[in-house]
CSV table of C-alpha atoms in Angstrom, one decimal:
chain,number,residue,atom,x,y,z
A,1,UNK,CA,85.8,-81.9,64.6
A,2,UNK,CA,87.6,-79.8,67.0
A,3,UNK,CA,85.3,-76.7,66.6
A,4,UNK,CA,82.2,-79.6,67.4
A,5,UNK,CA,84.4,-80.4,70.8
A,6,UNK,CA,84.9,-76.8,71.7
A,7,UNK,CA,80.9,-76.0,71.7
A,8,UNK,CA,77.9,-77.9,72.7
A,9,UNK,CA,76.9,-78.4,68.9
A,10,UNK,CA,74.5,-75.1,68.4
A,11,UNK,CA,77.3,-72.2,68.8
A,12,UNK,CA,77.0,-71.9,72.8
A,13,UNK,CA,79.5,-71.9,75.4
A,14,UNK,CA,80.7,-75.7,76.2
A,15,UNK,CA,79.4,-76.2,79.9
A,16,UNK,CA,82.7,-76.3,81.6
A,17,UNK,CA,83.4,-73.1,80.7
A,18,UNK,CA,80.0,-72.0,81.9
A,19,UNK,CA,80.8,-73.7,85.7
A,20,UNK,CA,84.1,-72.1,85.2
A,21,UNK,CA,82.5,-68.7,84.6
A,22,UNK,CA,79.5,-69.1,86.8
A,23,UNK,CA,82.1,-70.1,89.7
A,24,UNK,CA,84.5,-67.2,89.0
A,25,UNK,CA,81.6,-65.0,89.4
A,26,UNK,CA,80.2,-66.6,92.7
A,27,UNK,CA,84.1,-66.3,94.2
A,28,UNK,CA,84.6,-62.9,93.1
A,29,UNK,CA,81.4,-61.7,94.7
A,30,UNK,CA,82.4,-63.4,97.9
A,31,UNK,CA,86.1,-62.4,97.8
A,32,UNK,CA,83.7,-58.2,97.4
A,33,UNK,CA,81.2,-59.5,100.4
A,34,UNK,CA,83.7,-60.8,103.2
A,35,UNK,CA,86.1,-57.6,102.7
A,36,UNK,CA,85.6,-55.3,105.4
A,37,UNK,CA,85.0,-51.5,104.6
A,38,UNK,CA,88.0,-49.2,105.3
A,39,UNK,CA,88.2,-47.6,108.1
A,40,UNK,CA,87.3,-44.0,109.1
A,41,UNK,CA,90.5,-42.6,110.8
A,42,UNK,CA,90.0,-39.7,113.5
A,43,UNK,CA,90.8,-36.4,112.2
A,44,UNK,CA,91.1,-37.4,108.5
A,45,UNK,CA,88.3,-36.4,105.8
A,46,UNK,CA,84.9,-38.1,106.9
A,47,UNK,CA,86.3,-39.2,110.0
A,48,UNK,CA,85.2,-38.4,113.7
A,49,UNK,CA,86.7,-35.8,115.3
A,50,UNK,CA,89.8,-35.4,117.6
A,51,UNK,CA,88.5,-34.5,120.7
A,52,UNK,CA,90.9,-36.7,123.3
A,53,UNK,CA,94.9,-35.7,124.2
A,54,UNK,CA,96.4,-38.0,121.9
A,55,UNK,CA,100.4,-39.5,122.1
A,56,UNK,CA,102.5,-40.8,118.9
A,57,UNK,CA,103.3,-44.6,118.8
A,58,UNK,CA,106.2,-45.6,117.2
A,59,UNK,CA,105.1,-46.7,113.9
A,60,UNK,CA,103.5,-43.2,113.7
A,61,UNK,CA,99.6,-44.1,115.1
A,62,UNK,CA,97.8,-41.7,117.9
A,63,UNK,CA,96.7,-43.3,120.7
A,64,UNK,CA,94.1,-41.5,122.8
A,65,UNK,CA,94.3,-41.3,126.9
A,66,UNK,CA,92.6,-39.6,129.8
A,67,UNK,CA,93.6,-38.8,133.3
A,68,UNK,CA,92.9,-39.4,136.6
A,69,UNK,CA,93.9,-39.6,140.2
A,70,UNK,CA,96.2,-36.8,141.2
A,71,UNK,CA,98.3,-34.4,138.7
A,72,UNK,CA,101.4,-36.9,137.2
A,73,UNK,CA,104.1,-34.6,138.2
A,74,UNK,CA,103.1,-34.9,141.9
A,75,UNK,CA,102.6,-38.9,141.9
A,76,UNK,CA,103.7,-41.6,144.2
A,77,UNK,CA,102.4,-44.5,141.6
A,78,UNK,CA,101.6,-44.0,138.1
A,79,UNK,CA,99.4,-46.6,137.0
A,80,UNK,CA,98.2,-47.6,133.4
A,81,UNK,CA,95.1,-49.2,133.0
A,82,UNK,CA,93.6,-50.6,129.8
A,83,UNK,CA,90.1,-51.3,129.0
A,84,UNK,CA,87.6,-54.2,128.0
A,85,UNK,CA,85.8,-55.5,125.2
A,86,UNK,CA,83.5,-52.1,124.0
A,87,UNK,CA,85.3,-50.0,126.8
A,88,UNK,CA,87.3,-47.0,126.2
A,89,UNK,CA,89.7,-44.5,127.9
A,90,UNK,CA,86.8,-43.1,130.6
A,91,UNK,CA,86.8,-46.8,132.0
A,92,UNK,CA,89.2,-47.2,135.1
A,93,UNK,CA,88.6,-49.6,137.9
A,94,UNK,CA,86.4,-47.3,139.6
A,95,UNK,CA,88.6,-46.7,142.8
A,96,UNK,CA,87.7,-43.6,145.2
A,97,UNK,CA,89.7,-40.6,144.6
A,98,UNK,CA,89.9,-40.0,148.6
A,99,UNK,CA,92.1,-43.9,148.2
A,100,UNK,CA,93.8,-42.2,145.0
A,101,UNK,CA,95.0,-39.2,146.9
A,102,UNK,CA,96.0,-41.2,150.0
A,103,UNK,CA,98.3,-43.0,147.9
A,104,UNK,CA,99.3,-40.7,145.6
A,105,UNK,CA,98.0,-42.3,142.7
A,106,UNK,CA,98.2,-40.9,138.8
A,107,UNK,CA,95.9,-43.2,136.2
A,108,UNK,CA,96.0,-43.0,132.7
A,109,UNK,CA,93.6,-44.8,130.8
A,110,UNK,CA,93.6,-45.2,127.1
A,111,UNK,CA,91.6,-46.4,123.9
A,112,UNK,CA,93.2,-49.4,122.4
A,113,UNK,CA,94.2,-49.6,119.1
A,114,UNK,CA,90.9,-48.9,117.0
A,115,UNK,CA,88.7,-47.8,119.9
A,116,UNK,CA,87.5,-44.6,120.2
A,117,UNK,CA,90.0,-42.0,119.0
A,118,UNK,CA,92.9,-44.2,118.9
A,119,UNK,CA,94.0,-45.0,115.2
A,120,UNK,CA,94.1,-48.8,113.9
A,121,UNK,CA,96.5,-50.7,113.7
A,122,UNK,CA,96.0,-53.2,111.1
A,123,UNK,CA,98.8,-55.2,112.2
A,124,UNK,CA,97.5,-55.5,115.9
A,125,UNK,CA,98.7,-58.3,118.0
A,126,UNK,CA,99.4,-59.7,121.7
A,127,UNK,CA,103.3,-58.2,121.1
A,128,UNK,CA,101.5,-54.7,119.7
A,129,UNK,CA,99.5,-54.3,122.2
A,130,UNK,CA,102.0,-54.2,125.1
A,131,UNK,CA,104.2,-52.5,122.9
A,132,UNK,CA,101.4,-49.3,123.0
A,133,UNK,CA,101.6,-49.3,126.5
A,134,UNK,CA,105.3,-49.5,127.0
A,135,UNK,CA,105.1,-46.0,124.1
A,136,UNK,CA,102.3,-44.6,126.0
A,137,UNK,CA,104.4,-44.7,129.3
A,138,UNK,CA,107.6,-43.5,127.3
A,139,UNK,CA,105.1,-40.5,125.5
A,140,UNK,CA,103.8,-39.8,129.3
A,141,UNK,CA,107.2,-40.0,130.6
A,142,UNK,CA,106.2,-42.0,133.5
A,143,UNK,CA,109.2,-43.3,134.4
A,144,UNK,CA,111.5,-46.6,133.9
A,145,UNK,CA,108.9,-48.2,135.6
A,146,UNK,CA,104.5,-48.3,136.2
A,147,UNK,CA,102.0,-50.6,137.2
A,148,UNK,CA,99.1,-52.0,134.9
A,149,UNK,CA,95.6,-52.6,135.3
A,150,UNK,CA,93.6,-54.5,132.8
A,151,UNK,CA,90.3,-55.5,132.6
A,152,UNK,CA,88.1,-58.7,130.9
A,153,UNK,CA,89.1,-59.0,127.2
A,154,UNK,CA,92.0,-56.0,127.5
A,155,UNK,CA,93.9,-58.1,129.7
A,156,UNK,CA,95.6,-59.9,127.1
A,157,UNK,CA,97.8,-56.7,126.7
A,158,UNK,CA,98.6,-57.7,130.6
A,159,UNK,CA,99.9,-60.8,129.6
A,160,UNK,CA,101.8,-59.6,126.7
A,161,UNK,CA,103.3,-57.2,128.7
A,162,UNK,CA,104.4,-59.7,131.5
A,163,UNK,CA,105.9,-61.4,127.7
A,164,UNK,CA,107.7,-58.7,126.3
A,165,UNK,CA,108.0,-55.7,127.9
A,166,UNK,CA,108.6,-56.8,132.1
A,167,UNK,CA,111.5,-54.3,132.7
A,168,UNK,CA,108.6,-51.8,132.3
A,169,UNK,CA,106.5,-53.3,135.2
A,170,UNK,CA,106.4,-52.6,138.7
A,171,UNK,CA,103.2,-54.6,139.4
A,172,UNK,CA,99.9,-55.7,137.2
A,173,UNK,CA,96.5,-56.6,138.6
A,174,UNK,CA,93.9,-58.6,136.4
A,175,UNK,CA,90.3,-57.9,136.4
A,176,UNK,CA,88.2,-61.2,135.4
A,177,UNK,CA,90.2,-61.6,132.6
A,178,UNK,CA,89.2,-63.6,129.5
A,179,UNK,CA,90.2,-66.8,128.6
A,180,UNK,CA,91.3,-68.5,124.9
A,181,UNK,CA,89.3,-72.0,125.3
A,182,UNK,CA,92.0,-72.9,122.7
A,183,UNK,CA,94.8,-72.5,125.0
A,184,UNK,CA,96.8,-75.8,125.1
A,185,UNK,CA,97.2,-75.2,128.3
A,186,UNK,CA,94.5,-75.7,129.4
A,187,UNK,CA,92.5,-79.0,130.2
A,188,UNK,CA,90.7,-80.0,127.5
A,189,UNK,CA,88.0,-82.2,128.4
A,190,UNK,CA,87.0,-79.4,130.9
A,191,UNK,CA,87.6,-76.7,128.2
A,192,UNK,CA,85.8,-78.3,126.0
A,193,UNK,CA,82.7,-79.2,128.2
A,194,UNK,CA,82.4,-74.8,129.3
A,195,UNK,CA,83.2,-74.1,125.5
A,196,UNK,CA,80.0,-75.8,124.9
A,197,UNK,CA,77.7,-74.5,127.3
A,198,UNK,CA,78.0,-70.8,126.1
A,199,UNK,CA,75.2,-69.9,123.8
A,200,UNK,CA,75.2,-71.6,120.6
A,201,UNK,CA,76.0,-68.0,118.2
A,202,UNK,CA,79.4,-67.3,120.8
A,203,UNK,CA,80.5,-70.9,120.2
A,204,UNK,CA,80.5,-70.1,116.5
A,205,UNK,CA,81.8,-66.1,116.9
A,206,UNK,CA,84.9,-68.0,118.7
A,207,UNK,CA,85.2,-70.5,116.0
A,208,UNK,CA,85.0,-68.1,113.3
A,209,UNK,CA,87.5,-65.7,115.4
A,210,UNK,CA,90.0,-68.9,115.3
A,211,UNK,CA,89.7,-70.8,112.3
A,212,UNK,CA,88.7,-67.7,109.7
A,213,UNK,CA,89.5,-64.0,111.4
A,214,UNK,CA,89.5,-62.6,107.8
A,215,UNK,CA,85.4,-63.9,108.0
A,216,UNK,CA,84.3,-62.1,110.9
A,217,UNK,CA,83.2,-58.6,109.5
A,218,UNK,CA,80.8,-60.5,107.0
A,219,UNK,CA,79.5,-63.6,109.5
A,220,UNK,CA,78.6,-61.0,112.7
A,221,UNK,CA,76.9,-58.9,109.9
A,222,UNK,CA,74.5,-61.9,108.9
A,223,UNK,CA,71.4,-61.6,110.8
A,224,UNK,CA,70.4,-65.8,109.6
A,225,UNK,CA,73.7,-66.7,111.2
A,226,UNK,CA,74.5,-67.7,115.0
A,227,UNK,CA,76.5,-64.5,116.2
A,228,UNK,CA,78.2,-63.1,119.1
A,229,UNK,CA,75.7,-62.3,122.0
A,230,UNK,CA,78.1,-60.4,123.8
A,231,UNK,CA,78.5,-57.9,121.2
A,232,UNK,CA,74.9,-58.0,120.8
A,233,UNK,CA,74.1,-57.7,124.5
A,234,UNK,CA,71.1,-60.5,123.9
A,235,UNK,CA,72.9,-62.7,126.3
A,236,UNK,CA,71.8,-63.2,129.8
A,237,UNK,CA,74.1,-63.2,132.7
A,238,UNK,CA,74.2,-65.7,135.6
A,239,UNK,CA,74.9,-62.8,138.5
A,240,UNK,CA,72.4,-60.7,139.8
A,241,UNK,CA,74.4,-57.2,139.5
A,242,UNK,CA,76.0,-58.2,135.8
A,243,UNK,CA,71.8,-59.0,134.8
A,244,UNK,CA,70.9,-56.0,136.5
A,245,UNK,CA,73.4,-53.6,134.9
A,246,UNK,CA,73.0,-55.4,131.1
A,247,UNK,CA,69.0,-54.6,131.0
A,248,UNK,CA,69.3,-51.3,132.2
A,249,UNK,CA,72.6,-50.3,130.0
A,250,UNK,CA,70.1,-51.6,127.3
A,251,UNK,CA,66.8,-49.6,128.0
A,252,UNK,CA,68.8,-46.2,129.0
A,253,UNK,CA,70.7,-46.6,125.5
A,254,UNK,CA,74.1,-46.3,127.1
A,255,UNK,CA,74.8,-49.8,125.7
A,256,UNK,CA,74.3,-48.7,122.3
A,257,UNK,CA,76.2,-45.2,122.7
A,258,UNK,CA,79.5,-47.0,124.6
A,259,UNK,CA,79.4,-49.8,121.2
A,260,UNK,CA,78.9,-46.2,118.7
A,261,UNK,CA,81.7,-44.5,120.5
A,262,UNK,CA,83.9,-47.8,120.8
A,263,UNK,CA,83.1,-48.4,117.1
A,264,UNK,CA,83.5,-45.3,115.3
A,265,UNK,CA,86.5,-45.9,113.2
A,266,UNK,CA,84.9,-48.9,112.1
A,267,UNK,CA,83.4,-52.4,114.2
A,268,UNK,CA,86.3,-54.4,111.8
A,269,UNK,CA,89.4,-52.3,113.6
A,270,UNK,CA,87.8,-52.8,116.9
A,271,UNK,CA,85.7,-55.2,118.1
A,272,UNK,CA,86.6,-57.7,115.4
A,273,UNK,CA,90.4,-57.3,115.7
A,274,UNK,CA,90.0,-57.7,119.7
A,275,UNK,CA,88.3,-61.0,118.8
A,276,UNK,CA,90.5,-61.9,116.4
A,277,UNK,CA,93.6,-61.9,119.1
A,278,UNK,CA,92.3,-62.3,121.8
A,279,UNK,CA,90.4,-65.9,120.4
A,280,UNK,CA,92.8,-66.7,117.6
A,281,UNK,CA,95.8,-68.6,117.7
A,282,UNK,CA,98.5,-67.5,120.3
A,283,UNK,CA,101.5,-68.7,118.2
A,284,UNK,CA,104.6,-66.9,120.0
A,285,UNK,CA,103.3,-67.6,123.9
A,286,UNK,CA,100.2,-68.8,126.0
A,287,UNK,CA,99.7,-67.3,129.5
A,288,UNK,CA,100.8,-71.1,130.8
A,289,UNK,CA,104.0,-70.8,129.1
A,290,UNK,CA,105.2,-67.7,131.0
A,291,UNK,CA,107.5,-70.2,133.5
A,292,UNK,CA,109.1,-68.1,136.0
A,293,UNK,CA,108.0,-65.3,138.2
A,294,UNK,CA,108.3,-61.6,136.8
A,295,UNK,CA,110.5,-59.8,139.4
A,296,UNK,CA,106.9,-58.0,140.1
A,297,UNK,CA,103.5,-59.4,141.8
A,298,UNK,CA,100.8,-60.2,139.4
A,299,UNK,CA,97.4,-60.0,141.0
A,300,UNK,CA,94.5,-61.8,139.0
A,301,UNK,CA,90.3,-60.9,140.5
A,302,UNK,CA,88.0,-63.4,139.4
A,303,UNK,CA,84.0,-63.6,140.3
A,304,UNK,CA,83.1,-67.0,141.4
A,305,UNK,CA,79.7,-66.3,139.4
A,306,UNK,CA,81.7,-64.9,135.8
A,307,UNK,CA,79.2,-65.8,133.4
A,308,UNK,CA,81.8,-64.9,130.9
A,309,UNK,CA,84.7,-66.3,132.1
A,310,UNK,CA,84.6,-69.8,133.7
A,311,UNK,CA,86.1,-69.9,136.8
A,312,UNK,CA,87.4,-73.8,136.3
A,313,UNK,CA,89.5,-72.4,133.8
A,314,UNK,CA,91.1,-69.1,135.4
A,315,UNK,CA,91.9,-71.4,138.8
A,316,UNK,CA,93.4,-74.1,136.6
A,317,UNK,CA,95.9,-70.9,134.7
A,318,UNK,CA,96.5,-69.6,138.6
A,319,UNK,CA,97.4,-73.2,140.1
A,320,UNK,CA,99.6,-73.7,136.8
A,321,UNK,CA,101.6,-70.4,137.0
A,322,UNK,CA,102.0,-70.6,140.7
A,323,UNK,CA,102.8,-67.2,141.1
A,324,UNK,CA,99.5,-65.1,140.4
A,325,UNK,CA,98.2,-64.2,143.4
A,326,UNK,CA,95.1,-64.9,142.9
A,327,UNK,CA,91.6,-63.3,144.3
A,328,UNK,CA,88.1,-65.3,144.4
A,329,UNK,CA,85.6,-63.3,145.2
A,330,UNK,CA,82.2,-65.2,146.3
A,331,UNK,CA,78.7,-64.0,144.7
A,332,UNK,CA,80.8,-61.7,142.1
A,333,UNK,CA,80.6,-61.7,138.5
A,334,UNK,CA,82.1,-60.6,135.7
A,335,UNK,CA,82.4,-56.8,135.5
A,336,UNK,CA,84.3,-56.0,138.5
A,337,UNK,CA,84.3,-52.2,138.1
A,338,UNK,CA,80.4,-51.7,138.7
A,339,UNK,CA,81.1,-53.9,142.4
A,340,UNK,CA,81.0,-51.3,145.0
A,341,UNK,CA,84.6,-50.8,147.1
A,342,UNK,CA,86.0,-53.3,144.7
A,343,UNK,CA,88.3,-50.8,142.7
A,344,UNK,CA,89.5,-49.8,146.3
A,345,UNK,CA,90.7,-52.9,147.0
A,346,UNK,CA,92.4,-54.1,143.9
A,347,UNK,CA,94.3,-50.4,144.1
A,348,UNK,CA,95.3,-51.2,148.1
A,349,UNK,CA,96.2,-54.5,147.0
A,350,UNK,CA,98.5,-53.5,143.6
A,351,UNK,CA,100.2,-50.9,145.5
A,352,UNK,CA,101.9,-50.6,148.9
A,353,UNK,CA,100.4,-47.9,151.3
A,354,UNK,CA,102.1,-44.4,152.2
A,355,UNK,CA,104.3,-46.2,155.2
A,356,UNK,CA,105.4,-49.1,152.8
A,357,UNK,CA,102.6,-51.4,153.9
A,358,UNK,CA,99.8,-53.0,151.7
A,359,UNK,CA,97.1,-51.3,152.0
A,360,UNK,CA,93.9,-52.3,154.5
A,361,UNK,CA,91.7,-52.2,151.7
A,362,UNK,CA,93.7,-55.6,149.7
A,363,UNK,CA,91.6,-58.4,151.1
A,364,UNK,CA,92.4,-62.0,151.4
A,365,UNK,CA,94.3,-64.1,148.6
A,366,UNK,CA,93.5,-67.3,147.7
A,367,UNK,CA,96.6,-68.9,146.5
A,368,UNK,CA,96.8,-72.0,144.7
């Protein structure tokens, strides 16, 4: 009797045990399929070369910088400036170097954590990254105090450093910088309505990015799934210049090579790790939630034509905060740094001038 109940009468398996097995199998293949590769360090066996100067974090990483402006040693500022989304350490906010020797200006631009030559950091957050800048300064020895520069998706290291490290600050300015449509902050019938009109495979990518970051190596990798047009470079943008510059990054190859170089340690350590913080939850702080004024100006430029970042929502932050001094610029979109004479003003306006002034190249501010 019991052997009858253990079997399905003619010796085989009993057909829970077969859904057991056959599901066992099916999770176990998924558990193989949605684990991202490892990734190929710099300098180690099978990894890229070392070809950047490169500083030790604390916990022991590299992170890889270059140079710009005049020599550190001789410098009136000493400015920091991290990158976008696919950017690296050769981005910078594209300012003249007559303006940079005027003011006695020393830039150091770096790769983020798993970008270019800089090593992962599989614990990355919002309090990690500012934590690499506040090392990098201390590695760089450039002083008790520097300003920052950040740019579209980096910028979340600006607000993390406002967070935790503002006793390293002696200014910050914002370039067009993305947005977490998840932000309790921010309104969310408005939120909701801009979420919504992004292409439908970015609405997922940002879904995914919240609800299941561990997923986002094997969804971006499935061509029959809506996917991430910005990392794709299929999507269209509503400015002229931003159109112009996507097509022709795209037939000259240089949007392929800047992804390859970004990506060389492995997509999962950089681009999917940038999406993963910047879109996931924000548990310890929300840009909203930063209250009071840091005892430095915050500057925040933002295209009135971003067809990344809605402007709705970056006014709304601004107005909230109160003390952003915030800079609309008309018939701009969002990669500020390709905008010619733009990186000369947001350097006039972040820094004073040789007699103590502001410099004439800061523009207006529209303040909320």
């Amino acid at each position: 009797m019991a052997a009858a109940a253990a079997s399905t009468g003619n010796g085989s398996p009993p057909v829970g045990l077969l859904v057991l097995m056959v599901l066992a199998l099916a999770a176990g293949w998924f558990a193989n399929a949605v684990r991202p590769p490892p990734p190929t360090p710099c300098g180690e066996p099978g990894g890229p070369p070392v070809t950047a100067p490169r500083v030790r974090m604390r916990d022991g990483r590299f992170l890889a910088y270059a140079e710009s402006g005049v020599s550190r040693d001789g410098a009136r500022f000493k400015v920091v400036y991290s990158h976008g989304f696919s950017g690296s350490r050769m981005d910078s906010p594209r300012a003249s170097q007559a303006l940079l020797e005027e003011l006695g200006v020393y830039m150091v631009a770096f790769d983020r954590a798993g970008y270019g030559e800089s090593d992962p950091d599989p614990r990355r957050s919002l309090e990690s990254a500012a934590l690499d800048i506040q090392d990098l300064g201390d590695a760089l020895d450039l002083g008790d105090k520097f300003h920052l520069i950040c740019s579209s998706l980096g910028c979340h290291a600006g607000w993390a450093s406002v967070k935790y490290i503002p006793h390293r600050l002696a200014g910050v300015a914002m370039m067009a910088p993305v947005i977490n449509y998840r932000w309790s902050g921010l309104p969310r019938g408005l939120a909701r309505q801009l979420y919504r009109r992004q292409p439908l495979g970015d609405q997922w990518s940002l879904r995914v990015a919240y609800y299941a970051p561990w997923l986002l190596h094997w969804w971006m990798s499935q061509p029959w799934l809506p996917t991430s047009t910005v990392v794709s470079g299929s999507g269209s943008f509503p400015n002229a210049l931003d159109e112009k510059n996507r097509l022709m990054a795209l037939s000259t190859g240089m949007f392929q090579k800047r992804a390859q170089a970004a990506t060389q340690q492995g997509v999962q350590e950089s681009f999917y790790r940038d999406m993963a913080v910047m879109f996931g939850r924000w548990p310890e702080f929300e840009p909203t939630d930063l209250g009071e004024a840091p005892p430095f100006p915050v500057h925040l430029f933002q295209g009135d034509e971003d067809g990344v970042v809605p402007v709705q929502l970056q006014r709304h932050i601004c107005r909230r905060l109160g003390w952003v001094g915030y800079h609309e610029l008309a018939g701009v979109g969002h990669f500020l740094s390709a905008v010619p004479g733009l990186g000369d003003r947001i350097i006039g306006t972040l820094l004073p001038g040789p007699a103590g002034n502001s410099s004439t190249a800061a523009g207006s501010v529209c303040a909320y």
